[in-house]
C-alpha atoms as an extended CHARMM CRD file, in Angstrom:
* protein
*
        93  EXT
         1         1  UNK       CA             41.2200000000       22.1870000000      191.7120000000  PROA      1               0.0000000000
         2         2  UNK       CA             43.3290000000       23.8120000000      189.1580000000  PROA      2               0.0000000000
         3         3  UNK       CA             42.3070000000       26.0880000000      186.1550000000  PROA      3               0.0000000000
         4         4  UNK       CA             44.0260000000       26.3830000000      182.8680000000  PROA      4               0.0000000000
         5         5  UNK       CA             43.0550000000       28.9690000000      180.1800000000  PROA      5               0.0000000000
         6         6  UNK       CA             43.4770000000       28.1790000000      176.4180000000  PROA      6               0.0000000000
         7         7  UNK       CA             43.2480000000       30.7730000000      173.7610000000  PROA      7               0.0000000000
         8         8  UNK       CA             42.1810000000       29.3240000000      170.3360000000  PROA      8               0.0000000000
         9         9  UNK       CA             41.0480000000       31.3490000000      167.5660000000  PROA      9               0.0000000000
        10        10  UNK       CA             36.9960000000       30.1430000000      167.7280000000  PROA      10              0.0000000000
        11        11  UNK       CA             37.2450000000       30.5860000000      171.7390000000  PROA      11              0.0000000000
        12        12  UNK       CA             38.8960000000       30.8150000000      175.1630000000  PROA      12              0.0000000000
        13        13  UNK       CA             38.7030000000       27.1960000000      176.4430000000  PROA      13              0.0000000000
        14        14  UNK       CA             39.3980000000       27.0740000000      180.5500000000  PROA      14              0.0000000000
        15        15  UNK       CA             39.8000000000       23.3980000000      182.0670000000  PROA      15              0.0000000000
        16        16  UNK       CA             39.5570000000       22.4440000000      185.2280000000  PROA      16              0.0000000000
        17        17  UNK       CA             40.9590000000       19.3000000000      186.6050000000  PROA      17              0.0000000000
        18        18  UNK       CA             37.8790000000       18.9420000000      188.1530000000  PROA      18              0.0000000000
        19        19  UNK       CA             36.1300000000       17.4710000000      184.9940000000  PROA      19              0.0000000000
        20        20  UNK       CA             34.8500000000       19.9500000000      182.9370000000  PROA      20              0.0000000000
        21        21  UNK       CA             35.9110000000       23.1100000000      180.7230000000  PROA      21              0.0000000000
        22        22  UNK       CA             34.5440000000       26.4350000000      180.4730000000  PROA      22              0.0000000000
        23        23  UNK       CA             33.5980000000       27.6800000000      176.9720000000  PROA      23              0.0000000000
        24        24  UNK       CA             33.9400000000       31.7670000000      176.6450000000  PROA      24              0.0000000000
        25        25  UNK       CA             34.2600000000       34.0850000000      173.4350000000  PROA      25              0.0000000000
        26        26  UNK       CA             37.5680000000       34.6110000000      172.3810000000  PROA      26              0.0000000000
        27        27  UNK       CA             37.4750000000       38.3500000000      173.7830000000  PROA      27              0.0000000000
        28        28  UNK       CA             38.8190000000       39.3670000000      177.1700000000  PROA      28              0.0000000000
        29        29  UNK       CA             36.2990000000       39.0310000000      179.8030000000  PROA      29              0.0000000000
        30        30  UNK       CA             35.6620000000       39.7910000000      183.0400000000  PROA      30              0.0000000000
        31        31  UNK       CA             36.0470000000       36.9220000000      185.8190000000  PROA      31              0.0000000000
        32        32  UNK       CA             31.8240000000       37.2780000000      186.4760000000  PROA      32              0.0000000000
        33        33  UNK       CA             31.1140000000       36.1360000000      183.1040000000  PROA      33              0.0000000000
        34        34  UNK       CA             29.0780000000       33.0270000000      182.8190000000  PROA      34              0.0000000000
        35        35  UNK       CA             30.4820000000       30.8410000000      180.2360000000  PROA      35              0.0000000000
        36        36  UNK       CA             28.7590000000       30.3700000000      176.8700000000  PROA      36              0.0000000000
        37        37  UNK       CA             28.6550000000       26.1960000000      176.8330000000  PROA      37              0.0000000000
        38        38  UNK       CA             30.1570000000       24.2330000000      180.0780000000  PROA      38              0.0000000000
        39        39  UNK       CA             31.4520000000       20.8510000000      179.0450000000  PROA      39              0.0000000000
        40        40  UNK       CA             33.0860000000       17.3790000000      180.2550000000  PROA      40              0.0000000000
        41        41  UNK       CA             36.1520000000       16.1040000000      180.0270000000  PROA      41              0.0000000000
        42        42  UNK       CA             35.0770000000       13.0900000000      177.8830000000  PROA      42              0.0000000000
        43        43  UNK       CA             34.3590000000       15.8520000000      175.0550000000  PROA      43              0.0000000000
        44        44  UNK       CA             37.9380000000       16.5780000000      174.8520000000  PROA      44              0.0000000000
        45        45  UNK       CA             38.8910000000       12.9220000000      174.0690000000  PROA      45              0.0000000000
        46        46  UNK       CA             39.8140000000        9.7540000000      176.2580000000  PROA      46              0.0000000000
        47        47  UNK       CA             43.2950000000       10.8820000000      176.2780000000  PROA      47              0.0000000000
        48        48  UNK       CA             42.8880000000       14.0910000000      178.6840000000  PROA      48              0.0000000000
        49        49  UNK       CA             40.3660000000       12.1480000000      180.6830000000  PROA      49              0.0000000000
        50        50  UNK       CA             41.0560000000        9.2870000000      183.5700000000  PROA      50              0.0000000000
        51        51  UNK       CA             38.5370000000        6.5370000000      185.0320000000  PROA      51              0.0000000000
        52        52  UNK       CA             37.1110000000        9.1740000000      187.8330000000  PROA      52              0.0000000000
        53        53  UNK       CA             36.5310000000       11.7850000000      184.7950000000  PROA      53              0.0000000000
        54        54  UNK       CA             39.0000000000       14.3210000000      186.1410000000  PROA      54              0.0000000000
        55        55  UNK       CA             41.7820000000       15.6270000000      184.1970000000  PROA      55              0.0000000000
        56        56  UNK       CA             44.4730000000       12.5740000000      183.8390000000  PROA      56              0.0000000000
        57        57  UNK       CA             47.3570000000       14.5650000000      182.4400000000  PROA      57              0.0000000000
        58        58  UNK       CA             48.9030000000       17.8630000000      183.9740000000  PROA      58              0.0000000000
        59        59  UNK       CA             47.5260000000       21.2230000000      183.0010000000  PROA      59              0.0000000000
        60        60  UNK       CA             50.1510000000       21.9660000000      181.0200000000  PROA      60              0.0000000000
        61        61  UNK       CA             51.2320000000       19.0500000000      178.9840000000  PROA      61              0.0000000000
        62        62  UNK       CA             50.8900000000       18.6300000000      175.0660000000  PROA      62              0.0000000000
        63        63  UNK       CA             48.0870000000       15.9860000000      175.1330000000  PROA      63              0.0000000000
        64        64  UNK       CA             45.6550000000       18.6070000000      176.6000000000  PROA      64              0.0000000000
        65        65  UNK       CA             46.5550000000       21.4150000000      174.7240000000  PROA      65              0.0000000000
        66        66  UNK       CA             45.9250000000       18.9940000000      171.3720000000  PROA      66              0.0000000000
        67        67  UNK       CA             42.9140000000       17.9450000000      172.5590000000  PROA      67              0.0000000000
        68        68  UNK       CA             41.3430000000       21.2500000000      173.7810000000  PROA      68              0.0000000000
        69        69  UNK       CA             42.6930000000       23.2290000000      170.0060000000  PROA      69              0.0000000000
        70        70  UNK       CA             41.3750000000       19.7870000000      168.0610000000  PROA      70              0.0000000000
        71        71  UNK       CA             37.7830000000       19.8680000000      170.0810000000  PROA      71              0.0000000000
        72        72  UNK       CA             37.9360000000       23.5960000000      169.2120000000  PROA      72              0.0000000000
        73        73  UNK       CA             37.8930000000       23.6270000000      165.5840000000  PROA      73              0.0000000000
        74        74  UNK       CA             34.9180000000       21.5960000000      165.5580000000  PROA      74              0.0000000000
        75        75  UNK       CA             33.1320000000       23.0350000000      168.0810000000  PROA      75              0.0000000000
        76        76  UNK       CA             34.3070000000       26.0650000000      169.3610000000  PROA      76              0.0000000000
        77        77  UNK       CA             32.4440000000       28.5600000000      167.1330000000  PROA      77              0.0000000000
        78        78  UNK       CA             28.8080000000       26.8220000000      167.9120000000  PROA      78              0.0000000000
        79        79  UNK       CA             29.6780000000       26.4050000000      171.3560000000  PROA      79              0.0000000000
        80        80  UNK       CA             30.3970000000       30.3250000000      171.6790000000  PROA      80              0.0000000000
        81        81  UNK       CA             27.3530000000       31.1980000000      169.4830000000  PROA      81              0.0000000000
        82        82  UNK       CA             25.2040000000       28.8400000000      171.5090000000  PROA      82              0.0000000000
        83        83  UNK       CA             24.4980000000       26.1640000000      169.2010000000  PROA      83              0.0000000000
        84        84  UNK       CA             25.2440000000       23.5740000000      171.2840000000  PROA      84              0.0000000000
        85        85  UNK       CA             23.1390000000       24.2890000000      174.7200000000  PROA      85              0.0000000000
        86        86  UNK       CA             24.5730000000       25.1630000000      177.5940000000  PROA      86              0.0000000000
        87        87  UNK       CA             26.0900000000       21.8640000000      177.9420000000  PROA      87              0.0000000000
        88        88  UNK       CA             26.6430000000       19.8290000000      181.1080000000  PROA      88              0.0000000000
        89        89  UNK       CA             24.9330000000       22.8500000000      182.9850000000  PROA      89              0.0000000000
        90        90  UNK       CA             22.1980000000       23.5550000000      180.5770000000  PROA      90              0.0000000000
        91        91  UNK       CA             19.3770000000       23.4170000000      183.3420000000  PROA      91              0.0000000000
        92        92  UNK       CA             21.3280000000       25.8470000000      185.4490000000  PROA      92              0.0000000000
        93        93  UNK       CA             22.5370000000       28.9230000000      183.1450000000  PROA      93              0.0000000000
């Protein structure tokens, strides 16, 4: 499993290639926060996600970081304030 952090103006976005991304505030944090909304892959678009719904493009590449800053200006702000649930975890946080 690999972890990549994205810093967008509305929030800091960390994916995992294990199928889901972390939403935080856009603040430094410490690494025992909880995040503020959990999501799936399939949130981000069917472009960053493969048949098994784990990351299907590297960390790094363009397609990811399009998809996490597009799904971030529509839903980064709510996701951070908590307007959205606690998504994919919601029972557990």
């Amino acid at each position: 499993m690999s972890r990549r952090s994205f810093r967008t103006a509305d929030a800091l976005i960390v994916v995992s290639t294990d199928g889901y991304f972390d939403v935080f505030p856009p603040i430094d944090r410490s690494a025992n926060d909880k995040p503020n909304y959990r999501g799936v892959l399939a949130e981000l678009g069917p472009t960053v996600r493969g048949s098994d719904d784990r990351l299907s493009v590297r960390p790094e590449s363009v397609m990811l970081d399009a998809a996490v800053a597009t799904w971030s200006r529509s839903h980064g702000a709510a996701a951070v304030r908590g307007d959205m649930g606690f998504g994919r975890d919601e029972h557990k946080v």
